[in-house]
Amino acid sequence: HAHRPRAARTYADLGIGTGCTLHLGTDRQDHLGRVSARAWARLTKMKILFLTPQLPYPPHKGTALRNWGLISGLAQRHEVSVLSLTDPGQCSDPAELLRETCHVGVVESPARTTGDRLRGVLATRQPDMALRLVSVTYARKLTRWLAQGGYDVVHIEGIELAPYLDIVKAAQ
């Protein structure tokens, strides 16, 4: 009995053609039936944008380790870009390995005083963490990248980058 992938959809927008069936949940082209090499390449190589609260390399701990694992792994098969924030005064020049792995953009994190934090929490219903990395410069750069990039996937890492979700949604 031949293996049959579970789900099927039609993807005319991928150049597969009207009425052709695409089986999801497989990485074997022969499971896809009548799919051109061009369409297969579009399905298997995506443009992915990671929004990260700090540079993921070097991966010393926690979120940086996780993000570096995701980015370096996906970059082996996909075109990956990273738009990241850095702490004020932190080196904003990405490590060579990170630059070799993906396209990188860096914006300095906004400086927030205790007064700024209190005003933000009292004036909005947002948690302090959701307001921690609000940056007009980052928002502008993200808007520019989304307009020029043609990304298939945008991965937003952490609640502190939630304010940028509306920008990502507007770019769809």
Tab-separated table of C-alpha atoms in Angstrom:
chain	number	residue	atom	x	y	z
A	1	HIS	CA	0.000	0.000	0.000
A	2	ALA	CA	1.553	3.310	-1.105
A	3	HIS	CA	2.198	6.122	1.381
A	4	ARG	CA	-0.310	8.951	0.974
A	5	PRO	CA	0.272	12.377	2.530
A	6	ARG	CA	-2.613	13.542	4.723
A	7	ALA	CA	-3.534	17.041	3.538
A	8	ALA	CA	-3.957	18.399	0.016
A	9	ARG	CA	-4.512	21.948	-1.314
A	10	THR	CA	-4.484	23.775	-4.625
A	11	TYR	CA	-1.756	26.406	-5.065
A	12	ALA	CA	-2.214	28.244	-8.341
A	13	ASP	CA	-0.366	31.239	-6.891
A	14	LEU	CA	2.792	29.118	-6.587
A	15	GLY	CA	2.862	28.434	-10.305
A	16	ILE	CA	1.668	24.858	-9.875
A	17	GLY	CA	-1.351	25.494	-12.041
A	18	THR	CA	-5.070	25.511	-11.516
A	19	GLY	CA	-6.456	22.196	-10.369
A	20	CYS	CA	-3.121	20.637	-9.429
A	21	THR	CA	-2.922	19.046	-6.029
A	22	LEU	CA	-0.246	19.846	-3.482
A	23	HIS	CA	0.162	17.444	-0.585
A	24	LEU	CA	1.397	19.092	2.587
A	25	GLY	CA	3.370	17.317	5.285
A	26	THR	CA	5.968	15.852	2.939
A	27	ASP	CA	9.375	16.867	1.670
A	28	ARG	CA	9.382	14.415	-1.235
A	29	GLN	CA	8.652	15.884	-4.636
A	30	ASP	CA	7.270	12.571	-5.906
A	31	HIS	CA	4.476	12.858	-3.317
A	32	LEU	CA	3.324	16.068	-4.930
A	33	GLY	CA	2.200	14.732	-8.264
A	34	ARG	CA	2.319	17.226	-11.168
A	35	VAL	CA	4.628	19.899	-9.714
A	36	SER	CA	7.189	21.689	-11.848
A	37	ALA	CA	10.784	22.032	-10.658
A	38	ARG	CA	10.228	25.805	-10.381
A	39	ALA	CA	7.184	25.339	-8.152
A	40	TRP	CA	9.007	22.740	-6.046
A	41	ALA	CA	11.877	25.196	-5.493
A	42	ARG	CA	9.393	27.887	-4.402
A	43	LEU	CA	7.797	25.465	-1.970
A	44	THR	CA	11.009	24.240	-0.440
A	45	LYS	CA	13.046	27.472	-0.209
A	46	MET	CA	11.317	30.227	1.706
A	47	LYS	CA	12.318	33.753	2.661
A	48	ILE	CA	12.129	33.957	6.460
A	49	LEU	CA	12.477	37.096	8.580
A	50	PHE	CA	13.342	36.752	12.270
A	51	LEU	CA	12.620	39.674	14.583
A	52	THR	CA	14.772	39.223	17.681
A	53	PRO	CA	15.170	41.255	20.896
A	54	GLN	CA	18.960	40.826	20.794
A	55	LEU	CA	21.581	39.507	18.388
A	56	PRO	CA	21.361	35.707	18.387
A	57	TYR	CA	25.100	35.285	17.965
A	58	PRO	CA	27.206	34.503	19.837
A	59	PRO	CA	24.709	32.163	21.510
A	60	HIS	CA	25.670	32.375	25.174
A	61	LYS	CA	22.362	31.689	26.918
A	62	GLY	CA	18.582	31.337	26.755
A	63	THR	CA	16.866	33.127	23.914
A	64	ALA	CA	20.084	33.659	21.948
A	65	LEU	CA	20.784	29.902	22.010
A	66	ARG	CA	17.258	29.095	20.879
A	67	ASN	CA	17.211	31.757	18.163
A	68	TRP	CA	20.657	30.790	16.857
A	69	GLY	CA	19.544	27.154	16.648
A	70	LEU	CA	16.435	28.100	14.660
A	71	ILE	CA	18.226	30.604	12.415
A	72	SER	CA	21.301	28.495	11.639
A	73	GLY	CA	19.168	25.406	11.041
A	74	LEU	CA	16.671	27.142	8.750
A	75	ALA	CA	19.444	28.998	6.896
A	76	GLN	CA	20.745	25.650	5.626
A	77	ARG	CA	17.647	25.334	3.455
A	78	HIS	CA	16.032	28.778	3.325
A	79	GLU	CA	16.947	32.436	2.845
A	80	VAL	CA	16.969	33.939	6.351
A	81	SER	CA	17.110	37.574	7.457
A	82	VAL	CA	17.377	38.823	11.042
A	83	LEU	CA	16.310	42.247	12.289
A	84	SER	CA	17.564	42.614	15.835
A	85	LEU	CA	17.891	45.119	18.625
A	86	THR	CA	21.033	45.657	20.713
A	87	ASP	CA	21.455	47.120	24.153
A	88	PRO	CA	22.728	50.722	24.243
A	89	GLY	CA	26.509	50.608	24.046
A	90	GLN	CA	26.576	46.941	22.970
A	91	CYS	CA	28.542	46.151	19.834
A	92	SER	CA	26.089	46.440	16.959
A	93	ASP	CA	28.383	44.741	14.433
A	94	PRO	CA	27.100	41.188	13.996
A	95	ALA	CA	29.650	38.407	14.287
A	96	GLU	CA	31.085	37.167	10.992
A	97	LEU	CA	29.385	33.766	11.265
A	98	LEU	CA	26.000	35.431	11.726
A	99	ARG	CA	26.597	37.635	8.648
A	100	GLU	CA	27.650	34.560	6.632
A	101	THR	CA	24.522	32.670	7.699
A	102	CYS	CA	21.904	35.329	7.012
A	103	HIS	CA	21.188	38.966	6.166
A	104	VAL	CA	21.373	40.990	9.408
A	105	GLY	CA	20.041	44.387	10.423
A	106	VAL	CA	20.635	45.933	13.834
A	107	VAL	CA	18.944	48.815	15.677
A	108	GLU	CA	19.965	50.078	19.117
A	109	SER	CA	17.343	49.375	21.781
A	110	PRO	CA	15.583	52.444	23.155
A	111	ALA	CA	16.761	53.676	26.548
A	112	ARG	CA	13.945	53.716	29.133
A	113	THR	CA	14.099	55.301	32.535
A	114	THR	CA	12.138	54.033	35.528
A	115	GLY	CA	9.788	56.997	35.013
A	116	ASP	CA	9.231	55.993	31.385
A	117	ARG	CA	8.413	52.462	32.491
A	118	LEU	CA	5.944	53.619	35.142
A	119	ARG	CA	4.210	55.997	32.723
A	120	GLY	CA	3.904	53.226	30.153
A	121	VAL	CA	2.377	50.754	32.592
A	122	LEU	CA	-0.021	53.306	34.088
A	123	ALA	CA	-1.070	54.860	30.763
A	124	THR	CA	-1.719	51.595	28.889
A	125	ARG	CA	-3.060	48.141	29.601
A	126	GLN	CA	0.155	46.605	28.264
A	127	PRO	CA	2.662	44.770	30.464
A	128	ASP	CA	6.011	46.497	30.918
A	129	MET	CA	7.698	43.766	28.868
A	130	ALA	CA	5.511	44.580	25.835
A	131	LEU	CA	6.668	48.208	25.928
A	132	ARG	CA	10.339	47.544	26.629
A	133	LEU	CA	11.596	47.606	23.043
A	134	VAL	CA	9.309	50.116	21.319
A	135	SER	CA	11.521	51.952	18.826
A	136	VAL	CA	10.508	54.245	15.983
A	137	THR	CA	13.807	53.440	14.240
A	138	TYR	CA	13.166	49.676	14.436
A	139	ALA	CA	9.570	50.148	13.223
A	140	ARG	CA	10.759	52.145	10.199
A	141	LYS	CA	13.451	49.639	9.321
A	142	LEU	CA	10.977	46.749	9.686
A	143	THR	CA	8.461	48.533	7.449
A	144	ARG	CA	11.170	49.067	4.814
A	145	TRP	CA	12.354	45.444	4.978
A	146	LEU	CA	8.807	44.099	4.689
A	147	ALA	CA	8.092	46.331	1.688
A	148	GLN	CA	11.255	45.183	-0.102
A	149	GLY	CA	11.707	41.625	1.162
A	150	GLY	CA	8.829	39.457	-0.062
A	151	TYR	CA	9.042	37.282	3.050
A	152	ASP	CA	7.069	34.047	3.249
A	153	VAL	CA	7.363	33.840	7.048
A	154	VAL	CA	7.992	36.402	9.784
A	155	HIS	CA	9.007	34.932	13.139
A	156	ILE	CA	8.536	37.353	16.041
A	157	GLU	CA	10.555	36.289	19.067
A	158	GLY	CA	9.130	37.303	22.414
A	159	ILE	CA	6.433	39.499	23.947
A	160	GLU	CA	8.771	42.492	23.878
A	161	LEU	CA	8.437	42.570	20.081
A	162	ALA	CA	4.624	42.343	20.124
A	163	PRO	CA	4.257	46.076	19.296
A	164	TYR	CA	5.572	45.281	15.796
A	165	LEU	CA	2.875	42.712	15.033
A	166	ASP	CA	0.593	45.383	13.508
A	167	ILE	CA	3.378	46.403	11.104
A	168	VAL	CA	3.806	42.786	10.006
A	169	LYS	CA	0.039	42.331	9.572
A	170	ALA	CA	-0.229	45.546	7.529
A	171	ALA	CA	2.486	44.325	5.158
A	172	GLN	CA	0.613	41.142	4.190
